[in-house]
Coordinates of C-alpha atoms and ligand atoms in Angstrom, one line a residue:
M250 CA 34.2 -63.5 -199.3
N251 CA 34.3 -65.1 -195.8
R252 CA 33.0 -61.9 -194.2
L253 CA 30.0 -62.1 -196.6
F254 CA 29.1 -65.6 -195.6
I255 CA 29.4 -64.8 -191.9
L256 CA 27.1 -61.8 -192.5
L257 CA 24.6 -63.9 -194.4
G258 CA 24.7 -66.6 -191.7
M259 CA 24.0 -64.1 -189.0
V260 CA 21.1 -62.5 -190.9
L261 CA 19.7 -66.0 -191.5
L262 CA 20.0 -66.8 -187.8
C263 CA 18.2 -63.6 -186.8
I264 CA 15.3 -64.5 -189.2
V265 CA 15.0 -68.0 -187.6
L266 CA 15.1 -66.5 -184.1
I267 CA 12.5 -63.9 -184.9
A268 CA 10.2 -66.5 -186.5
A269 CA 10.5 -68.7 -183.4
V270 CA 9.7 -65.8 -181.1
L271 CA 6.7 -64.9 -183.2
A272 CA 5.5 -68.5 -183.2
V273 CA 5.8 -68.6 -179.4
Q274 CA 4.2 -65.2 -179.1
S275 CA 1.3 -66.4 -181.2
R276 CA 1.0 -69.3 -178.7
S277 CA 1.4 -67.0 -175.7
S278 CA -1.9 -66.2 -173.9
S279 CA -2.5 -62.7 -172.7
M280 CA -0.8 -63.6 -169.4
G281 CA 2.3 -64.7 -171.4
A282 CA 1.7 -68.3 -170.4
Y283 CA 2.2 -70.7 -173.4
T284 CA -1.1 -71.5 -175.0
Y285 CA -1.6 -75.2 -175.7
V286 CA -3.5 -76.1 -178.9
I287 CA -5.5 -79.3 -178.4
G288 CA -6.8 -81.0 -181.6
I289 CA -10.1 -82.8 -181.2
S290 CA -11.0 -85.4 -183.8
Q291 CA -14.7 -86.1 -183.4
A292 CA -16.4 -89.1 -185.0
N293 CA -19.4 -87.0 -185.8
Q294 CA -21.2 -83.8 -184.7
R295 CA -24.7 -85.4 -185.2
D296 CA -25.8 -87.7 -182.5
P297 CA -26.8 -86.2 -179.1
W298 CA -24.0 -88.1 -177.2
R299 CA -21.3 -86.4 -179.3
L300 CA -22.9 -83.0 -179.1
V301 CA -22.8 -83.3 -175.3
L302 CA -19.2 -84.4 -175.5
S303 CA -18.2 -81.4 -177.6
K304 CA -20.0 -79.1 -175.2
E305 CA -18.3 -80.6 -172.2
L306 CA -14.8 -80.3 -173.8
Q307 CA -15.5 -76.7 -174.6
S308 CA -16.8 -75.8 -171.2
E309 CA -14.0 -77.5 -169.3
A310 CA -11.4 -75.9 -171.6
A311 CA -13.0 -72.5 -171.1
K312 CA -11.9 -72.7 -167.5
H313 CA -8.3 -72.6 -168.6
S314 CA -7.0 -69.5 -170.4
N315 CA -3.9 -71.4 -171.8
I316 CA -5.9 -73.9 -173.9
R317 CA -7.2 -73.5 -177.4
L318 CA -9.3 -76.3 -179.0
V319 CA -9.5 -77.1 -182.7
F320 CA -12.3 -79.5 -183.7
T321 CA -12.7 -81.7 -186.7
D322 CA -15.8 -83.6 -187.7
A323 CA -15.4 -87.0 -189.5
A324 CA -19.1 -87.3 -190.1
D325 CA -18.7 -91.1 -189.3
D326 CA -16.4 -91.6 -192.2
V327 CA -13.2 -93.3 -191.0
E328 CA -11.1 -92.3 -194.0
K329 CA -12.0 -88.7 -193.3
Q330 CA -11.1 -89.2 -189.6
K331 CA -7.7 -90.5 -190.6
A332 CA -7.2 -87.4 -192.8
D333 CA -8.4 -85.2 -189.9
I334 CA -5.9 -86.6 -187.5
K335 CA -3.0 -86.2 -190.0
R336 CA -4.1 -82.6 -190.7
L337 CA -4.3 -81.7 -187.0
L338 CA -0.9 -83.2 -186.6
A339 CA 0.5 -81.2 -189.5
S340 CA -1.0 -78.1 -188.0
G341 CA 1.2 -78.6 -184.9
V342 CA -1.2 -79.3 -182.1
D343 CA 0.4 -80.0 -178.7
L344 CA -2.0 -82.9 -177.9
M345 CA -4.8 -84.7 -179.6
I346 CA -8.1 -86.1 -178.3
V347 CA -9.6 -88.7 -180.6
S348 CA -13.1 -90.0 -180.4
P349 CA -13.1 -92.8 -183.0
C350 CA -16.0 -93.5 -185.3
N351 CA -14.4 -96.9 -185.9
A352 CA -11.7 -97.7 -183.3
V353 CA -10.3 -100.8 -184.9
A354 CA -9.8 -99.1 -188.4
L355 CA -8.3 -96.1 -186.8
T356 CA -5.7 -98.0 -184.7
Q357 CA -2.8 -97.5 -187.1
T358 CA -3.4 -93.8 -187.7
V359 CA -3.6 -93.2 -183.9
R360 CA -0.4 -95.3 -183.4
E361 CA 1.5 -93.1 -186.0
A362 CA 0.2 -89.9 -184.5
Y363 CA 1.2 -91.1 -181.0
R364 CA 4.8 -91.1 -182.1
S365 CA 4.6 -87.3 -182.4
V366 CA 2.1 -86.0 -179.8
P367 CA 0.3 -87.3 -176.7
I368 CA -3.0 -88.9 -177.6
I369 CA -6.1 -89.2 -175.5
V370 CA -8.6 -91.7 -176.9
L371 CA -12.1 -91.1 -175.8
D372 CA -15.1 -93.5 -175.7
R373 CA -14.0 -96.4 -178.0
V374 CA -10.6 -97.9 -177.4
V375 CA -8.3 -98.6 -180.3
D376 CA -6.4 -102.0 -180.5
G377 CA -3.2 -102.3 -178.5
Y378 CA -1.8 -99.6 -176.2
D379 CA -0.2 -97.1 -178.6
Y380 CA -1.8 -94.0 -177.0
T381 CA -1.2 -91.9 -173.9
L382 CA -4.6 -92.4 -172.1
F383 CA -7.9 -94.0 -172.8
I384 CA -11.1 -92.6 -171.1
G385 CA -14.3 -94.4 -171.7
P386 CA -17.1 -96.6 -170.5
D387 CA -17.2 -100.3 -169.9
N388 CA -20.1 -101.1 -172.3
R389 CA -20.4 -104.7 -171.2
L390 CA -20.9 -103.5 -167.6
I391 CA -23.5 -100.9 -168.8
G392 CA -25.4 -103.8 -170.6
R393 CA -25.3 -105.8 -167.3
Q394 CA -26.6 -102.8 -165.3
A395 CA -29.5 -102.3 -167.9
G396 CA -30.3 -106.0 -167.5
K397 CA -30.4 -105.7 -163.7
A398 CA -32.7 -102.6 -164.1
V399 CA -35.1 -104.6 -166.3
L400 CA -35.1 -107.6 -163.9
E401 CA -35.6 -105.2 -161.0
L402 CA -38.6 -103.7 -162.6
A403 CA -40.0 -107.1 -163.8
K404 CA -39.6 -108.7 -160.3
T405 CA -40.4 -112.4 -160.9
E406 CA -43.0 -112.0 -163.6
E407 CA -42.8 -113.8 -167.0
V408 CA -41.8 -111.0 -169.3
K409 CA -41.0 -110.5 -173.0
V410 CA -38.2 -108.1 -173.7
L411 CA -37.4 -106.3 -176.9
E412 CA -33.8 -105.1 -177.3
I413 CA -33.2 -102.2 -179.7
S414 CA -29.6 -102.3 -180.6
G415 CA -27.6 -99.7 -182.6
S416 CA -25.7 -100.9 -185.7
S417 CA -24.9 -104.7 -185.6
A418 CA -21.3 -103.8 -186.7
S419 CA -20.7 -101.4 -183.7
L420 CA -18.5 -102.8 -181.0
V421 CA -20.3 -100.6 -178.5
S422 CA -23.6 -102.3 -179.3
Q423 CA -22.1 -105.7 -179.3
D424 CA -20.7 -105.2 -175.8
R425 CA -23.9 -103.7 -174.5
H426 CA -25.8 -106.6 -175.9
A427 CA -23.4 -109.2 -174.4
G428 CA -23.7 -107.6 -170.9
F429 CA -27.5 -107.4 -171.2
A430 CA -27.9 -111.0 -172.5
E431 CA -25.6 -112.2 -169.7
E432 CA -28.1 -110.7 -167.1
M433 CA -31.1 -112.0 -169.0
A434 CA -29.6 -115.5 -169.0
Q435 CA -29.7 -115.4 -165.2
A436 CA -33.5 -115.2 -165.2
S437 CA -35.6 -118.1 -166.6
Q438 CA -38.8 -116.1 -166.9
V439 CA -37.5 -113.7 -169.6
E440 CA -37.9 -114.0 -173.4
L441 CA -35.5 -111.7 -175.2
C442 CA -35.6 -110.7 -178.9
T443 CA -33.2 -108.2 -180.5
V444 CA -33.6 -105.8 -183.4
Y445 CA -31.0 -103.5 -185.0
V446 CA -31.3 -99.8 -186.0
E447 CA -28.3 -99.6 -188.3
D448 CA -28.1 -95.8 -188.5
G449 CA -28.6 -95.5 -184.7
T450 CA -31.1 -92.6 -185.0
R451 CA -34.3 -91.8 -183.1
D452 CA -36.3 -91.7 -186.3
G453 CA -34.8 -95.0 -187.4
A454 CA -36.0 -96.7 -184.2
E455 CA -39.5 -95.1 -184.5
D456 CA -39.8 -96.3 -188.1
L457 CA -38.6 -99.8 -187.3
L458 CA -41.1 -100.3 -184.4
L459 CA -43.9 -98.9 -186.4
S460 CA -43.1 -101.5 -189.1
L461 CA -43.3 -104.2 -186.5
G462 CA -46.8 -103.0 -185.4
P463 CA -48.9 -105.8 -183.8
E464 CA -45.9 -107.9 -183.1
L465 CA -45.2 -105.6 -180.2
A466 CA -48.5 -106.4 -178.5
D467 CA -47.1 -108.9 -176.0
I468 CA -43.8 -106.9 -175.3
D469 CA -43.5 -105.9 -171.7
Y470 CA -40.1 -104.1 -171.7
I471 CA -38.0 -102.4 -174.3
F472 CA -34.2 -102.0 -173.7
A473 CA -32.8 -99.4 -176.0
H474 CA -29.0 -99.0 -176.4
T475 CA -29.3 -95.2 -176.2
D476 CA -31.9 -92.7 -174.9
Y477 CA -32.5 -91.3 -178.4
L478 CA -33.3 -94.9 -179.7
G479 CA -35.5 -95.1 -176.6
L480 CA -37.4 -91.9 -177.5
G481 CA -38.0 -93.2 -181.0
A482 CA -39.3 -96.4 -179.6
F483 CA -41.6 -94.5 -177.2
K484 CA -43.1 -92.5 -180.0
A485 CA -43.9 -95.7 -182.0
V486 CA -45.4 -97.7 -179.1
T487 CA -47.5 -94.7 -178.1
A488 CA -48.8 -94.3 -181.6
L489 CA -49.5 -98.1 -181.7
G490 CA -51.3 -97.8 -178.3
F491 CA -49.0 -100.2 -176.4
D492 CA -48.9 -98.2 -173.2
Q493 CA -48.0 -101.3 -171.1
I494 CA -44.5 -101.3 -172.5
K495 CA -41.8 -99.9 -170.1
L496 CA -38.6 -98.5 -171.4
V497 CA -35.0 -98.8 -170.1
S498 CA -32.1 -97.1 -172.1
I499 CA -28.6 -95.6 -171.8
D500 CA -26.8 -92.2 -171.6
G501 CA -28.8 -90.2 -169.0
F502 CA -28.1 -86.7 -170.0
Q503 CA -29.5 -83.6 -168.5
I504 CA -30.6 -82.1 -171.8
P505 CA -34.0 -81.7 -173.5
D506 CA -35.0 -85.2 -174.7
G507 CA -32.0 -86.5 -172.7
G508 CA -32.5 -89.5 -170.4
L509 CA -33.1 -87.5 -167.2
D510 CA -35.7 -85.4 -169.0
L511 CA -37.4 -88.5 -170.4
L512 CA -37.4 -90.1 -166.9
A513 CA -39.0 -87.0 -165.5
R514 CA -41.6 -87.0 -168.3
G515 CA -42.4 -90.7 -167.6
V516 CA -41.1 -91.8 -171.0
L517 CA -38.4 -94.0 -169.5
S518 CA -38.5 -96.2 -166.4
A519 CA -34.7 -96.2 -166.0
T520 CA -31.6 -95.1 -167.8
I521 CA -28.0 -96.1 -167.3
T522 CA -25.7 -93.0 -167.4
C523 CA -22.8 -93.0 -169.9
P524 CA -20.8 -89.9 -169.2
T525 CA -18.7 -88.6 -172.1
G526 CA -15.4 -88.1 -170.3
G527 CA -15.0 -84.7 -171.9
K528 CA -14.3 -83.0 -168.6
E529 CA -11.8 -85.6 -167.5
A530 CA -10.1 -85.5 -170.9
I531 CA -9.3 -81.8 -170.6
Q532 CA -8.1 -82.2 -167.0
Y533 CA -5.8 -85.1 -167.9
A534 CA -4.7 -83.2 -171.0
L535 CA -3.3 -80.5 -168.8
D536 CA -1.6 -83.0 -166.5
I537 CA 0.0 -84.7 -169.6
L538 CA 1.1 -81.3 -171.1
H539 CA 2.6 -80.3 -167.7
K540 CA 4.3 -83.7 -167.6
K541 CA 2.7 -84.6 -164.3
Q542 CA 3.5 -88.0 -162.8
G543 CA 0.9 -90.6 -162.3
V544 CA -1.3 -90.1 -165.4
P545 CA -3.0 -93.5 -165.8
K546 CA -3.2 -95.6 -169.0
Q547 CA -7.0 -96.1 -168.8
V548 CA -9.8 -94.5 -166.9
I549 CA -13.0 -96.5 -167.1
L550 CA -15.9 -94.1 -166.2
R551 CA -18.7 -94.9 -163.7
N552 CA -22.2 -95.5 -164.8
H553 CA -25.2 -94.9 -162.6
T554 CA -28.6 -96.6 -162.9
V555 CA -31.2 -93.8 -162.5
T556 CA -34.9 -94.6 -162.1
R557 CA -37.8 -92.2 -161.6
E558 CA -37.4 -92.8 -157.8
S559 CA -33.6 -92.0 -157.8
L560 CA -33.8 -89.1 -160.3
G561 CA -33.7 -86.4 -157.6
Q562 CA -30.8 -87.9 -155.8
Y563 CA -28.8 -88.3 -159.1
R564 CA -29.5 -84.7 -160.1
Q565 CA -28.1 -83.7 -156.7
L566 CA -25.0 -85.7 -157.3
L567 CA -24.5 -83.9 -160.7
A568 CA -25.1 -80.5 -159.1
N569 CA -22.9 -81.2 -156.1
D570 CA -20.2 -78.7 -155.4
P571 CA -17.2 -80.4 -153.8
L572 CA -17.9 -80.9 -150.1
P573 CA -15.4 -79.6 -147.6
V574 CA -13.4 -82.7 -146.5
Q575 CA -13.4 -83.5 -142.8
Q576 CA -9.6 -83.9 -142.3
P577 CA -8.0 -86.2 -141.6
I578 CA -9.8 -88.7 -143.7
R579 CA -9.6 -92.0 -141.8
V580 CA -8.6 -94.8 -144.3
A581 CA -8.0 -98.4 -143.4
H582 CA -6.1 -100.7 -145.8
A583 CA -6.5 -104.5 -145.7
Q584 CA -3.1 -105.2 -147.2
I585 CA -1.4 -108.5 -148.2
A586 CA 1.5 -109.6 -146.0
D587 CA 5.0 -109.3 -147.5
E588 CA 5.6 -111.3 -150.6
G589 CA 8.6 -109.4 -152.0
G590 CA 9.8 -106.2 -153.7
W591 CA 6.5 -105.2 -155.4
R592 CA 4.4 -105.4 -152.2
S593 CA 6.9 -103.4 -150.1
A594 CA 7.1 -100.7 -152.8
N595 CA 3.3 -100.6 -152.9
K596 CA 3.0 -100.2 -149.2
E597 CA 5.6 -97.4 -149.2
S598 CA 4.0 -95.6 -152.0
I599 CA 0.6 -95.7 -150.3
A600 CA 2.0 -94.7 -146.9
Q601 CA 4.0 -91.8 -148.3
A602 CA 1.0 -90.6 -150.3
A603 CA -1.2 -90.7 -147.2
K604 CA 1.3 -88.5 -145.5
D605 CA 1.4 -86.1 -148.5
F606 CA -2.4 -85.9 -148.6
G607 CA -2.8 -85.6 -144.8
V608 CA -4.8 -88.8 -144.7
S609 CA -4.7 -90.9 -141.5
L610 CA -3.9 -94.4 -142.8
T611 CA -4.2 -97.7 -140.8
S612 CA -2.8 -100.6 -142.7
I613 CA -3.0 -104.3 -141.6
D614 CA -1.3 -107.2 -143.3
A615 CA -2.9 -110.6 -143.7
S616 CA -1.7 -113.8 -145.5
S617 CA -5.0 -115.6 -145.9
L618 CA -8.6 -114.9 -146.9
P619 CA -10.1 -115.6 -143.4
E620 CA -7.5 -113.4 -141.9
Q621 CA -8.2 -110.6 -144.3
I622 CA -12.0 -110.9 -143.8
A623 CA -11.4 -110.5 -140.0
V624 CA -9.3 -107.4 -140.7
V625 CA -12.1 -105.9 -142.8
R626 CA -14.7 -106.6 -140.1
S627 CA -12.5 -104.9 -137.5
F628 CA -12.4 -101.8 -139.9
I629 CA -16.2 -101.8 -140.1
A630 CA -16.3 -102.0 -136.3
D631 CA -14.0 -99.0 -136.0
A632 CA -16.2 -97.0 -138.5
F633 CA -13.4 -95.9 -140.9
D634 CA -14.4 -93.4 -143.6
I635 CA -12.9 -95.6 -146.4
I636 CA -11.7 -99.2 -146.6
V637 CA -8.9 -100.0 -149.2
L638 CA -8.7 -103.7 -149.9
S639 CA -5.9 -105.6 -151.6
P640 CA -7.8 -109.0 -151.8
I641 CA -5.4 -111.9 -151.6
V642 CA -7.8 -114.0 -153.7
E643 CA -10.8 -113.1 -155.8
S644 CA -13.6 -115.3 -154.3
G645 CA -15.2 -115.3 -150.9
W646 CA -15.8 -111.5 -150.5
E647 CA -19.6 -111.2 -151.2
T648 CA -20.7 -111.3 -147.5
V649 CA -18.2 -109.0 -145.9
L650 CA -18.4 -106.5 -148.8
R651 CA -22.2 -106.4 -148.3
E652 CA -21.5 -105.7 -144.6
C653 CA -19.3 -102.8 -145.6
K654 CA -22.1 -101.5 -147.9
E655 CA -24.6 -101.8 -145.1
A656 CA -22.2 -99.9 -142.8
G657 CA -22.0 -97.2 -145.5
I658 CA -18.2 -97.6 -145.9
P659 CA -17.1 -97.5 -149.5
V660 CA -14.4 -100.0 -150.5
F661 CA -11.6 -99.1 -153.0
L662 CA -9.9 -102.1 -154.5
S663 CA -6.1 -101.7 -154.7
D664 CA -4.0 -103.8 -157.1
R665 CA -6.2 -106.9 -157.1
K666 CA -9.9 -107.6 -157.9
V667 CA -12.8 -109.5 -156.3
E668 CA -15.4 -111.7 -158.0
V669 CA -18.8 -110.7 -156.7
S670 CA -22.4 -111.0 -158.2
D671 CA -23.0 -107.3 -157.6
D672 CA -20.4 -104.9 -159.1
Q673 CA -21.7 -102.2 -156.8
L674 CA -20.2 -103.9 -153.7
Y675 CA -17.0 -102.0 -154.3
Y676 CA -16.5 -98.4 -155.4
S677 CA -13.4 -98.3 -157.7
F678 CA -10.4 -100.4 -158.7
I679 CA -6.8 -99.0 -159.1
G680 CA -4.1 -101.2 -160.5
G681 CA -2.5 -102.8 -163.6
D682 CA -4.0 -104.5 -166.7
F683 CA -2.9 -108.0 -165.8
I684 CA -4.3 -109.5 -169.0
E685 CA -2.2 -107.2 -171.1
E686 CA 0.8 -108.0 -168.9
G687 CA 0.4 -111.7 -169.8
R688 CA 0.0 -110.9 -173.5
R689 CA 3.2 -108.8 -173.4
A690 CA 5.1 -111.6 -171.8
M691 CA 4.1 -114.1 -174.5
R692 CA 4.7 -111.6 -177.3
W693 CA 8.2 -111.2 -176.0
V694 CA 8.7 -115.1 -175.9
V695 CA 7.6 -115.2 -179.6
S696 CA 10.1 -112.4 -180.5
A697 CA 12.9 -114.0 -178.5
I698 CA 12.8 -117.7 -179.5
Q699 CA 11.5 -119.5 -182.5
P700 CA 10.5 -123.1 -182.6
T701 CA 12.9 -125.5 -184.4
L702 CA 11.9 -129.0 -185.2
K703 CA 10.9 -129.3 -181.6
P704 CA 8.3 -127.0 -180.0
V705 CA 9.4 -124.3 -177.5
R706 CA 8.8 -125.7 -174.1
I707 CA 7.6 -123.2 -171.4
L708 CA 7.5 -123.6 -167.6
E709 CA 4.9 -121.2 -166.2
I710 CA 5.4 -120.3 -162.5
Q711 CA 2.0 -119.1 -161.4
G712 CA 1.3 -116.7 -158.5
T713 CA -1.2 -117.4 -155.7
A714 CA -4.1 -119.5 -157.0
D715 CA -7.4 -117.6 -157.4
A716 CA -5.7 -114.2 -157.2
S717 CA -6.7 -111.8 -160.0
P718 CA -3.2 -111.2 -161.3
T719 CA -2.6 -114.9 -161.5
K720 CA -5.9 -115.6 -163.4
E721 CA -5.5 -112.7 -165.8
R722 CA -1.7 -113.0 -166.4
K723 CA -2.4 -116.6 -167.3
Q724 CA -5.4 -115.6 -169.5
G725 CA -3.4 -112.9 -171.4
F726 CA -0.4 -115.2 -171.9
Y727 CA -2.5 -118.1 -173.2
E728 CA -4.5 -115.7 -175.4
V729 CA -1.3 -115.1 -177.4
L730 CA 0.0 -118.6 -177.0
S731 CA -3.2 -120.0 -178.6
L732 CA -2.3 -118.0 -181.8
M733 CA 1.1 -119.6 -182.0
K734 CA 2.1 -123.0 -183.2
S735 CA 4.9 -125.1 -181.6
Y736 CA 5.0 -123.3 -178.3
E737 CA 3.7 -125.3 -175.3
V738 CA 3.4 -124.8 -171.6
V739 CA 4.5 -128.1 -170.1
A740 CA 4.0 -127.4 -166.4
S741 CA 2.4 -124.6 -164.3
P742 CA 3.4 -124.9 -160.6
N743 CA 2.3 -122.2 -158.1
G744 CA 4.9 -120.2 -156.4
D745 CA 2.7 -117.9 -154.3
Y746 CA 4.4 -114.7 -155.6
N747 CA 7.5 -115.2 -153.4
F748 CA 11.2 -116.1 -153.9
T749 CA 11.0 -119.4 -152.2
G750 CA 8.0 -120.4 -154.1
G751 CA 9.8 -119.7 -157.4
Y752 CA 12.9 -121.5 -156.2
E753 CA 10.9 -124.6 -155.2
A754 CA 8.8 -124.6 -158.4
V755 CA 11.9 -124.9 -160.6
Q756 CA 13.7 -127.3 -158.2
G757 CA 10.5 -129.4 -158.0
Y758 CA 10.2 -129.5 -161.8
G759 CA 13.9 -130.5 -162.2
Q760 CA 13.8 -133.2 -159.6
G761 CA 14.5 -136.7 -161.0
K762 CA 15.0 -135.3 -164.5
E763 CA 18.2 -136.5 -166.3
V764 CA 18.2 -133.6 -168.7
W765 CA 16.7 -130.1 -168.3
D766 CA 14.1 -129.7 -171.0
I767 CA 12.7 -126.2 -170.6
D768 CA 13.5 -123.4 -173.0
V769 CA 11.6 -120.6 -171.4
I770 CA 10.4 -119.8 -167.8
Y771 CA 7.3 -117.5 -167.6
S772 CA 7.1 -116.2 -164.0
H773 CA 4.0 -114.2 -162.8
N774 CA 6.3 -112.0 -160.8
D775 CA 9.9 -111.0 -160.3
D776 CA 10.4 -112.5 -156.8
M777 CA 9.5 -116.0 -158.1
A778 CA 11.7 -115.4 -161.2
L779 CA 14.7 -114.6 -159.0
G780 CA 14.0 -117.7 -157.0
A781 CA 14.0 -119.7 -160.3
V782 CA 17.4 -118.1 -161.1
K783 CA 18.9 -119.5 -157.9
A784 CA 17.5 -123.0 -158.5
L785 CA 18.8 -123.0 -162.1
K786 CA 22.3 -122.0 -161.0
E787 CA 22.3 -124.8 -158.4
M788 CA 21.4 -127.2 -161.3
G789 CA 24.5 -125.9 -163.1
L790 CA 22.5 -124.0 -165.7
N791 CA 22.9 -120.4 -166.9
P792 CA 19.7 -118.6 -166.4
G793 CA 19.1 -116.1 -169.2
L794 CA 21.2 -118.2 -171.6
D795 CA 20.4 -121.9 -171.3
V796 CA 16.9 -120.9 -170.2
L797 CA 15.2 -117.6 -171.1
I798 CA 13.2 -116.0 -168.3
V799 CA 10.4 -113.5 -168.6
S800 CA 8.7 -112.1 -165.5
I801 CA 6.3 -109.4 -164.4
D802 CA 6.6 -106.4 -162.0
G803 CA 9.8 -104.4 -162.7
T804 CA 11.4 -104.3 -159.3
S805 CA 14.9 -102.8 -159.1
T806 CA 16.4 -106.3 -158.1
A807 CA 14.8 -107.8 -161.2
L808 CA 16.0 -105.0 -163.4
K809 CA 19.6 -105.4 -162.1
A810 CA 19.3 -109.1 -163.0
L811 CA 18.0 -108.1 -166.4
K812 CA 21.1 -106.0 -166.9
Q813 CA 23.3 -108.8 -165.7
G814 CA 21.5 -111.1 -168.2
T815 CA 20.0 -113.7 -165.8
L816 CA 16.6 -112.3 -166.6
N817 CA 15.7 -111.5 -170.3
C818 CA 12.5 -109.6 -170.1
V819 CA 10.5 -107.8 -167.3
V820 CA 7.0 -106.6 -168.0
E821 CA 6.2 -103.7 -165.7
C822 CA 3.3 -103.7 -163.2
S823 CA 3.7 -100.5 -161.3
P824 CA 3.1 -100.5 -157.5
L825 CA 3.6 -96.7 -157.2
F826 CA -0.1 -95.7 -157.4
G827 CA -0.3 -94.4 -153.9
P828 CA -0.8 -90.7 -155.0
Q829 CA -3.6 -91.7 -157.5
L830 CA -5.3 -93.8 -154.7
M831 CA -5.1 -90.9 -152.2
K832 CA -6.3 -88.4 -154.9
A833 CA -9.3 -90.7 -155.7
I834 CA -10.1 -91.0 -152.0
E835 CA -9.9 -87.2 -151.5
D836 CA -12.1 -86.6 -154.6
Y837 CA -14.6 -89.2 -153.3
M838 CA -14.8 -87.6 -149.9
S839 CA -15.4 -84.2 -151.6
G840 CA -18.5 -85.7 -153.4
K841 CA -16.9 -86.1 -156.8
D842 CA -18.1 -88.9 -159.1
L843 CA -15.0 -91.2 -159.6
P844 CA -14.1 -93.5 -162.4
R845 CA -14.9 -97.2 -162.0
R846 CA -11.4 -98.3 -162.9
I847 CA -8.1 -96.5 -163.1
I848 CA -5.5 -98.6 -164.9
T849 CA -1.8 -97.7 -164.4
D850 CA 0.6 -97.0 -167.3
E851 CA 3.2 -99.7 -167.8
I852 CA 6.1 -100.6 -170.1
V853 CA 8.2 -103.6 -171.0
F854 CA 11.9 -103.9 -170.1
T855 CA 14.5 -105.8 -172.1
K856 CA 18.2 -105.4 -172.4
D857 CA 17.6 -103.0 -175.2
T858 CA 15.4 -100.6 -173.2
Q859 CA 16.8 -97.1 -173.2
E860 CA 18.9 -96.2 -170.2
H861 CA 16.8 -93.3 -169.0
L862 CA 13.8 -95.6 -168.5
F863 CA 15.9 -97.7 -166.1
K864 CA 17.1 -94.5 -164.4
R865 CA 13.6 -93.2 -163.6
R866 CA 12.8 -96.4 -161.6
Q867 CA 11.8 -95.6 -158.0
Y868 CA 11.5 -99.2 -156.7
Ligands
LIG37 O1 2.6 -108.4 -159.3 C1 3.2 -109.3 -157.2 C2 2.5 -109.2 -155.9 O2 -1.1 -107.8 -156.8 C3 -0.2 -106.8 -158.7 O3 1.1 -109.1 -156.2 C4 0.0 -107.4 -157.4 C5 1.0 -108.6 -157.5 C6 2.4 -108.3 -158.0 O4 2.7 -110.3 -155.2 O5 4.5 -109.1 -157.2

């Protein structure tokens, strides 16, 4: 009897093994390499933007023999798209690319699928961060660029502008409108009115404008949310004889009736490009499938304003084969003087990556705005190829960045942002999503401590005033705080992102107080939080027990304190983006068009975080 069972077992095992081999063989390309199947859930295969996206995905994938694409078409029906995603998942795809027809409604389905396979979300971002990578445009920025293009064309004249929006329910249109209106508000001489084409089609725009007829007589400019809405509008105003009207729109594709073609034919006066991200999605999909380090969380694509005058130049940029890079690339980094663990890890990551990429890096520290501006001016004088700037504060950069532009030296922002009237004064930003970091900190507070009869009292230790992480970590934290009852921030001293600053902030707050009355300390970075721990201990309190502490960064010192229980939660802000920065610089020098923003991937550490996530820490 036993012998029979053993025999049966062995036969069964053979069958399973053969099945597995067959499955792998079916996935092996002719060269024996494993063939990845990538599921593509498209919102629709109707409007020109999506047809270009599908083409780009296919042509980029065709460059790789080990990729197979499987497309689904939701025909703008969100329930169908949910079913498509589940079906692709059930069919065993290795990775999924999802271009949502309704991002908010699709959030839960994407979140569930993300538990099983890597997910790249294209174009419209779902709520939250439950996906591997988002690639898409900044629609508000696109709206602002369109506004600038209209004002540029209008000069100082009194003008009447008609905005043709897509569906009023579409977040894309709402953001484009918000950016456009923001620019229009800067100019007193503009009268703006907005109409909506709910189906977003060319014919819909044509019909709507024909129905408006004589009302269009005093319109000077039309801003259409897409080139195909723009073409519909053009057909109508031509039929109505209103040739005075100039058109500005968005997308800028090199296809028949695409924005570049319409510019060349004199239909449009300007178009703001809105690349699909299809090429990048396939390139990053391979990085993800090959488990490459440094895949970002978000890639915000660049948009160019193309006019009839700049059409030739833009077409050249599109046609550009990568230029041979004159090695070594001379890069100068205006860095911030040491504040603590994060900054030194960041410097190391950038210095090491420069070595690995063969880049000649000059890095100079400064601890104030005037000092940093002087450093940047010295870099202009030394004619470096690229300037990397970690701006200690957001404001005060307009003049010197304009000098960089005039000197033809592109500026890459590293880890912090600047506030300037013209976004084109810097080339790209690489760093964390500070708003989301602040949200994550407050979400943890809500999960860790509930108000009793008394509200939860929070002491916020802010970083350097006017620094982008300070402003945005505050904004994100208060965004969640404002949704909660009985949680209050009772004081917000600045600690300048260093240990002493954190120590003095807590000591200062405790001074003259009989009883300590704070439940939670929210520190904008680890170094200040560790300073706070020291101050609390000196007051005879148990940090992490008597007072809960949540901080941001994820330095190894802080994670050790987390394990010891003196810190309770650490929201990651990764300093290790040296390789991404150097890759971006190399790509730029070779003539590639780079994303506008590259947002690093980050997690949240608590005492329950899995051990292996602690182990992989490199700083
Ligand atoms: O969080 C902090 C450092 O700019 C993101 O600066 C960086 C911040 C980081 O002082 O530790």
